[in-house]
Structures are given as C-alpha cells and as structure tokens.
PDB file of C-alpha atoms in Angstrom:
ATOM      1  CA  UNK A 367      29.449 -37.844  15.589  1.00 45.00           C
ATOM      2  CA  UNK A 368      28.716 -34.027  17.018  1.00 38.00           C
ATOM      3  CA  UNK A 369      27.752 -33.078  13.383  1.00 38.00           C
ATOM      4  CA  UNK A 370      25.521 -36.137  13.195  1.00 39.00           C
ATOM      5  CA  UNK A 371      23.795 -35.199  16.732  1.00 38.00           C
ATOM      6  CA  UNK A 372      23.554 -31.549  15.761  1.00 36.00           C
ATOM      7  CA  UNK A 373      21.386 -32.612  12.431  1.00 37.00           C
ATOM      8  CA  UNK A 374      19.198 -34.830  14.336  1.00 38.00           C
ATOM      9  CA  UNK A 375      18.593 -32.456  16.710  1.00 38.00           C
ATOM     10  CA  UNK A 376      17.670 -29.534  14.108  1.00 42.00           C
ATOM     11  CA  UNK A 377      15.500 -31.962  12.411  1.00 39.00           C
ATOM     12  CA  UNK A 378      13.898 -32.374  15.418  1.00 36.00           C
ATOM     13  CA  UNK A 379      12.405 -29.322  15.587  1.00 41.00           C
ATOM     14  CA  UNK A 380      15.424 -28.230  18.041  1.00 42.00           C
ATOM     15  CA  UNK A 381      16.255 -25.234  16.159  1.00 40.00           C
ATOM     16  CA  UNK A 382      14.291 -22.264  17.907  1.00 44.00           C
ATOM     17  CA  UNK A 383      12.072 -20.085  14.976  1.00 43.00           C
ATOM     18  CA  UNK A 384      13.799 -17.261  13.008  1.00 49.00           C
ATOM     19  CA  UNK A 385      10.585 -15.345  13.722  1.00 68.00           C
ATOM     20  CA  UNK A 386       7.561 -15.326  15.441  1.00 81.00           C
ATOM     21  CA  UNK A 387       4.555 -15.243  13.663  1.00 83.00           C
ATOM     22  CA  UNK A 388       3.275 -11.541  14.556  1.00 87.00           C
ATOM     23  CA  UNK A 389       6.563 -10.011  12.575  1.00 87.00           C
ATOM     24  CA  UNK A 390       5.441  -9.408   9.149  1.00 85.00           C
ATOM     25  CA  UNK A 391       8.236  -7.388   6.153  1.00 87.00           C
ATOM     26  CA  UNK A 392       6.368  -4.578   5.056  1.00 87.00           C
ATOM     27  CA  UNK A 393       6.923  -4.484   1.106  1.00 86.00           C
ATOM     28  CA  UNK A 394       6.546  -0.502   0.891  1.00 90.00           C
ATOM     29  CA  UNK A 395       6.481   0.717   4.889  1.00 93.00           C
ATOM     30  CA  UNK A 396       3.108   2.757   3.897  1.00 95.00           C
ATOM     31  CA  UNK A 397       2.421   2.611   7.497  1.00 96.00           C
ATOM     32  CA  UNK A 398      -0.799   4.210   6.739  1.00 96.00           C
ATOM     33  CA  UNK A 399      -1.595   1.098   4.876  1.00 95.00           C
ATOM     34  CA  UNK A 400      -0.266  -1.451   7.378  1.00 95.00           C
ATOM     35  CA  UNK A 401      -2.701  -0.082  10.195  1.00 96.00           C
ATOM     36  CA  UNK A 402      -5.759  -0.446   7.830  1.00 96.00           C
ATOM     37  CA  UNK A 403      -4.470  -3.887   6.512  1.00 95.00           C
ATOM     38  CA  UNK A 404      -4.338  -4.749  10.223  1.00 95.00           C
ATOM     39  CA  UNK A 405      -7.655  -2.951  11.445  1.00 95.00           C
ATOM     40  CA  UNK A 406      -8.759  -5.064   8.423  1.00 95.00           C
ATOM     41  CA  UNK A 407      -8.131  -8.537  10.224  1.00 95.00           C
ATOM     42  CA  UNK A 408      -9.109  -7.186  13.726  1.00 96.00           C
ATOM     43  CA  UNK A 409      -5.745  -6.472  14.244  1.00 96.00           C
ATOM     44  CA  UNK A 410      -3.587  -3.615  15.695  1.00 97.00           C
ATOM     45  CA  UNK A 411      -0.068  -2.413  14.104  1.00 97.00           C
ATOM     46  CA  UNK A 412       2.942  -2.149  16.238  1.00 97.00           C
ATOM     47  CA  UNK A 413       6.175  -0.479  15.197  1.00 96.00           C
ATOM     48  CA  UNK A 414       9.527  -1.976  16.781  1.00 96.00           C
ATOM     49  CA  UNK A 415      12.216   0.359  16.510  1.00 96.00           C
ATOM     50  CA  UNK A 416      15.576  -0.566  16.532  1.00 96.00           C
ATOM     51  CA  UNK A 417      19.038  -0.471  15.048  1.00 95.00           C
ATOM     52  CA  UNK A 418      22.057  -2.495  14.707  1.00 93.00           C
ATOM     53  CA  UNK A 419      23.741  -3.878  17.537  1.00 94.00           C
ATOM     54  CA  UNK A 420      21.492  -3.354  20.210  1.00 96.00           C
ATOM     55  CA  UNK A 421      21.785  -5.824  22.501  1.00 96.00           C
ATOM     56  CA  UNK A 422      18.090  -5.027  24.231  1.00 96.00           C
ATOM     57  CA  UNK A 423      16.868  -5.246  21.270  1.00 96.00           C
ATOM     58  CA  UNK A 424      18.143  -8.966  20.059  1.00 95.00           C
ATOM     59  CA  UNK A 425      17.481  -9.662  23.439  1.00 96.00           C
ATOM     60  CA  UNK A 426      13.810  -8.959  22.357  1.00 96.00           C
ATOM     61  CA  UNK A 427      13.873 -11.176  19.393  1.00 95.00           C
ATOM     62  CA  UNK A 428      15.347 -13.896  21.395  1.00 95.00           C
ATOM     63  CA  UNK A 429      13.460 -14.189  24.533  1.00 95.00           C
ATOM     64  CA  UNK A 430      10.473 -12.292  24.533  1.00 96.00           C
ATOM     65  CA  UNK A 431       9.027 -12.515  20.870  1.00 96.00           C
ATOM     66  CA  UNK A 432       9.169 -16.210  20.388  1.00 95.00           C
ATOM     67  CA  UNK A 433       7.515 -16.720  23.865  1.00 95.00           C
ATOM     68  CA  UNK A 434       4.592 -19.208  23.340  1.00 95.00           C
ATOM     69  CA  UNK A 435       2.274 -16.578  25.424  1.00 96.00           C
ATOM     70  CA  UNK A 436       3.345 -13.639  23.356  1.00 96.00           C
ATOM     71  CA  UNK A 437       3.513 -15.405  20.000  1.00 95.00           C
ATOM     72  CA  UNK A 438       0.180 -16.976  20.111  1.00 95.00           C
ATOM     73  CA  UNK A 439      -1.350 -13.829  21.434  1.00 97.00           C
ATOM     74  CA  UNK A 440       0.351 -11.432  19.292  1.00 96.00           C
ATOM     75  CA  UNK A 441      -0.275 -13.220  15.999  1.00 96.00           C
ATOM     76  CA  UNK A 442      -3.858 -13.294  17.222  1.00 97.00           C
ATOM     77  CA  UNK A 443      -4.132  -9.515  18.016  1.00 97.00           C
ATOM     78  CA  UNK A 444      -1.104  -7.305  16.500  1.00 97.00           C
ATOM     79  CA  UNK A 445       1.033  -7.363  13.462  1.00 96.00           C
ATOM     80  CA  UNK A 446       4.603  -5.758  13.890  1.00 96.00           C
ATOM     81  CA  UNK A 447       7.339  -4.359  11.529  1.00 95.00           C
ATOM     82  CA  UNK A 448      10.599  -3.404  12.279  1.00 95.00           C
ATOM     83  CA  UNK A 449      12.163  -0.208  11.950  1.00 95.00           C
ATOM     84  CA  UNK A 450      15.807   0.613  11.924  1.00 95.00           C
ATOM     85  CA  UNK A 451      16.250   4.068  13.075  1.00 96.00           C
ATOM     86  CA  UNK A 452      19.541   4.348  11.347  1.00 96.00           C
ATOM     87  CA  UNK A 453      18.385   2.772   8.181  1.00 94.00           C
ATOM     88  CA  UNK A 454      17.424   4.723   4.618  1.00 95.00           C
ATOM     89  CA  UNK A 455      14.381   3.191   3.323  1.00 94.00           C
ATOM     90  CA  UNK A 456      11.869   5.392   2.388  1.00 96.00           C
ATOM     91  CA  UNK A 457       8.475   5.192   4.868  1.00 96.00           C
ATOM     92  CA  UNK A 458       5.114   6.533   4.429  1.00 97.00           C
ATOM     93  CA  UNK A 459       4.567   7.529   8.319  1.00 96.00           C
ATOM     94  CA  UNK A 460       0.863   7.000  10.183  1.00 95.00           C
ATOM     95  CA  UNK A 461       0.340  11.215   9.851  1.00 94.00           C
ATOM     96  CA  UNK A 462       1.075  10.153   5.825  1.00 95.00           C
ATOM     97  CA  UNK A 463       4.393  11.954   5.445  1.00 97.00           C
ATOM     98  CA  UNK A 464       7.319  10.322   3.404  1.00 98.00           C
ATOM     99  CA  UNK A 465      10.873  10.422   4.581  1.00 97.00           C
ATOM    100  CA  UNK A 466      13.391   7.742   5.620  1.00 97.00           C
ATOM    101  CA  UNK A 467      13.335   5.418   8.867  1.00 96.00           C
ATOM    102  CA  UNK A 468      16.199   7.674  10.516  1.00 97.00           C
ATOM    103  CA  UNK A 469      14.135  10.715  10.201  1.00 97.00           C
ATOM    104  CA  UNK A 470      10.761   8.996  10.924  1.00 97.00           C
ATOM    105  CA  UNK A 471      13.037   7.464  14.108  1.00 96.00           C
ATOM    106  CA  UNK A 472      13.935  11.024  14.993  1.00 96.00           C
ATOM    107  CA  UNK A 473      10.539  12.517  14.551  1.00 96.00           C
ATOM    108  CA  UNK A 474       9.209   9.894  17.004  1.00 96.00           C
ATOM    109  CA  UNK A 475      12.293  11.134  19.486  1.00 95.00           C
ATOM    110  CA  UNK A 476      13.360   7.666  19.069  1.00 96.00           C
ATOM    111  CA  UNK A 477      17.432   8.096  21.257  1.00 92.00           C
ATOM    112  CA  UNK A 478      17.721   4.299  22.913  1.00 93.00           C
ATOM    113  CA  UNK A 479      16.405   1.296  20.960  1.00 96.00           C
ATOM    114  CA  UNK A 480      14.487  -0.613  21.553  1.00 97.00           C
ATOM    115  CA  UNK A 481      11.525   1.118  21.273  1.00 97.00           C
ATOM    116  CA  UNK A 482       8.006   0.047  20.675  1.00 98.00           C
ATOM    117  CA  UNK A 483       5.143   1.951  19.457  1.00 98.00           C
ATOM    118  CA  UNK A 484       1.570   0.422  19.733  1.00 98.00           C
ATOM    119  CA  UNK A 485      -1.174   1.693  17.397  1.00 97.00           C
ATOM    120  CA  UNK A 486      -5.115   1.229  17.202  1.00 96.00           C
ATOM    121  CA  UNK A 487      -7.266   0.512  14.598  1.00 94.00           C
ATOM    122  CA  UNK A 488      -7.810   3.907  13.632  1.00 94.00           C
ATOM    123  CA  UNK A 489      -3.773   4.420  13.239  1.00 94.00           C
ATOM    124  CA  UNK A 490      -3.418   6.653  16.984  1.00 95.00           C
ATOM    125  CA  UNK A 491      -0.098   5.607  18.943  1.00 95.00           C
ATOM    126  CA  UNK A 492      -1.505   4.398  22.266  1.00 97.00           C
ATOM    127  CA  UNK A 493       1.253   3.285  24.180  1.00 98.00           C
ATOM    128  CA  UNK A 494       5.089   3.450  23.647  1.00 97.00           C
ATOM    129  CA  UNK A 495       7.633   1.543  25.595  1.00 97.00           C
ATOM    130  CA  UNK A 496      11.506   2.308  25.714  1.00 96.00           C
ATOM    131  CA  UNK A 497      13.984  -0.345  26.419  1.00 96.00           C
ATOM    132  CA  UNK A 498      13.533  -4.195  26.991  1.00 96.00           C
ATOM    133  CA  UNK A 499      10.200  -5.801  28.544  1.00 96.00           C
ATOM    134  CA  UNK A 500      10.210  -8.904  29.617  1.00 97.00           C
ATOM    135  CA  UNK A 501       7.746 -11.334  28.385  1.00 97.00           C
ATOM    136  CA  UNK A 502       4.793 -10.882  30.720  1.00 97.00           C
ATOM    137  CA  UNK A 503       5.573  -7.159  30.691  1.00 97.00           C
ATOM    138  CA  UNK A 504       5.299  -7.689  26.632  1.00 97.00           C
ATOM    139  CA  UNK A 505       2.527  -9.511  26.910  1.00 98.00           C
ATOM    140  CA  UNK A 506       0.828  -7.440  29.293  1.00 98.00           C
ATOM    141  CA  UNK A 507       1.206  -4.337  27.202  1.00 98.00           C
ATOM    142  CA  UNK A 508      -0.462  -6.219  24.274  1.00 98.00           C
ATOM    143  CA  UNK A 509      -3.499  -6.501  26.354  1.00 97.00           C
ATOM    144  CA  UNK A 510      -3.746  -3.105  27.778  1.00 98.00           C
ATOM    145  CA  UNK A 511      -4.199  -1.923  24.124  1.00 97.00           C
ATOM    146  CA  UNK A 512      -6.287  -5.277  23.308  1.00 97.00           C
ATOM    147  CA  UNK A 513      -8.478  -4.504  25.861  1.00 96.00           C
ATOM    148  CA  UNK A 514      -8.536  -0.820  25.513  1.00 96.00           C
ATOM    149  CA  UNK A 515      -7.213  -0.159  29.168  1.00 97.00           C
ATOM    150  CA  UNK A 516      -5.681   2.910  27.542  1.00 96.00           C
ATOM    151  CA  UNK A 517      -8.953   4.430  26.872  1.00 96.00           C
ATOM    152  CA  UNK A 518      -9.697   4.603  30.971  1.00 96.00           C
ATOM    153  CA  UNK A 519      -6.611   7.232  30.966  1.00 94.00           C
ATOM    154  CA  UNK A 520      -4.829   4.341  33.627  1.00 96.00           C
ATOM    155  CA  UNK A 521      -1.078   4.827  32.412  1.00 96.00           C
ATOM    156  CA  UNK A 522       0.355   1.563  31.286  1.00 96.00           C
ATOM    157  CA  UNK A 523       2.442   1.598  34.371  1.00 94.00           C
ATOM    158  CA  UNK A 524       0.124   1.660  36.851  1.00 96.00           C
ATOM    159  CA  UNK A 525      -1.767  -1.264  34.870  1.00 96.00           C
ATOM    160  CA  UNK A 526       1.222  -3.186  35.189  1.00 94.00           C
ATOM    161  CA  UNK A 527       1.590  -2.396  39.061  1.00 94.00           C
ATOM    162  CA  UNK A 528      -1.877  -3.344  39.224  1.00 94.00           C
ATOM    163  CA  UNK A 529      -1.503  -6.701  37.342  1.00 92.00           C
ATOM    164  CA  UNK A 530       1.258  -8.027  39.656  1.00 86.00           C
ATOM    165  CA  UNK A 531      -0.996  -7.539  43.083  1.00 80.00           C
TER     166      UNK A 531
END
C-alpha cells in the first residue's frame, strides 16, 4: 500500500525537480564561450562554486534554486554552471586561461563553498556572494546585476538593506 501511495504521488507531479531550469552542463567549461552564448540570449553567466559535501551548498539546490521566484526569473535572465573547486576538469577561465576547476577555484580565492560569482554580458564579475542566500536574498542579487544596480557603485549590501525598508 505505501509503495502504491508513493507512485501515485510521484506521478503526480509530487516529486520536486532535479534542477531548475537556469542550471545548464557546460560541455567544454570555455567560460569565455558560456558568457557570449549567454550575452547571446540577453542573458548573464553565473558561476556556482562548490564542492562535495557542503551542506550550504545542497542547501542551495534544495531551497533556494527551485524557488518559483528564482527559477522563473533566473531562467529568464542568467544561465549558471557549477563548479567544483576540488574537481579536475579542465576550464577555459573568463581572462581565457586553461587550468583545472581547483586551480581556477583557488585563483578566484574560492576557501568556503558556496560561492557565487555573477558576470555581465561583456564577461566582468560584478558581484560575488560567499555562503548561503536565502531565496529573496538570491533573488535579489539577480536583480541588482539585472538591473545594473552595480553600475551606481551601491554595494550589493547596502541594496539589500535598502530593499527590506
């Protein structure tokens, strides 16, 4: 009876997404590529680093990704890829360089995970976060690059200070 519930229930539609639409695989992490792909469909790239275990950073893919808010805004305005900052894959960075995602994680002083890196069109890191964000605070960071807040030199803190008043 349980097993018969728990396939009705899947069927459903009960079973939560194994990824929101905004998280794309990369095929050869040219990053370099990715941001023009993206600036391509009016989008902006955004690199989520991570690394195994991380409870912060499940707790990202759990709660805050699949958020109906975030989901439907981020697949309108960003693409993101995952990067494991302990992992070997070769990566063609933004600046063009080559080397592996646990160098390319230690270039970017990547130490606690998770950390995510928001780009513009033109492939510039605008805004970095460390550690979990809630989903407004997720969402809210998506539109301070959206929007181009960061331009006015108004620190994304300070934005977010301003947004809950």
């Amino acid at each position: 009876m349980l097993f018969a519930t728990l396939l009705l229930w899947g069927a459903s539609g009960g079973v939560a997404r194994a990824q929101s639409d905004f998280i794309i695989q990369s095929i050869d992490n040219d990053f370099p590529s990715e941001i023009a792909d993206a600036a391509g469909n009016d989008k902006n790239l955004i690199i989520f680093f991570h690394q195994a275990g991380c409870p912060y950073c499940d707790k990202m893919r759990a709660r805050v990704f699949p958020d109906p808010k975030v989901d439907g805004y981020f697949t309108k305005h960003f693409v993101m890829i995952e990067s494991n900052i302990r992992g070997s894959l070769s990566v063609v960075t933004p600046d063009g360089k080559t080397m592996t995602e646990s160098d390319f994680g230690h270039k970017m002083r990547v130490r606690a995970t998770p950390v995510i890196v928001f780009y513009d069109r033109q492939g510039h890191d605008v805004l970095r976060t460390t550690g979990y964000l809630d989903p407004q605070q997720f969402y809210l960071a998506g539109r301070y690059v959206e929007d181009g807040v960061y331009k006015s030199g108004k620190s994304f803190f300070r934005y977010l200070r301003d947004q809950s008043q």
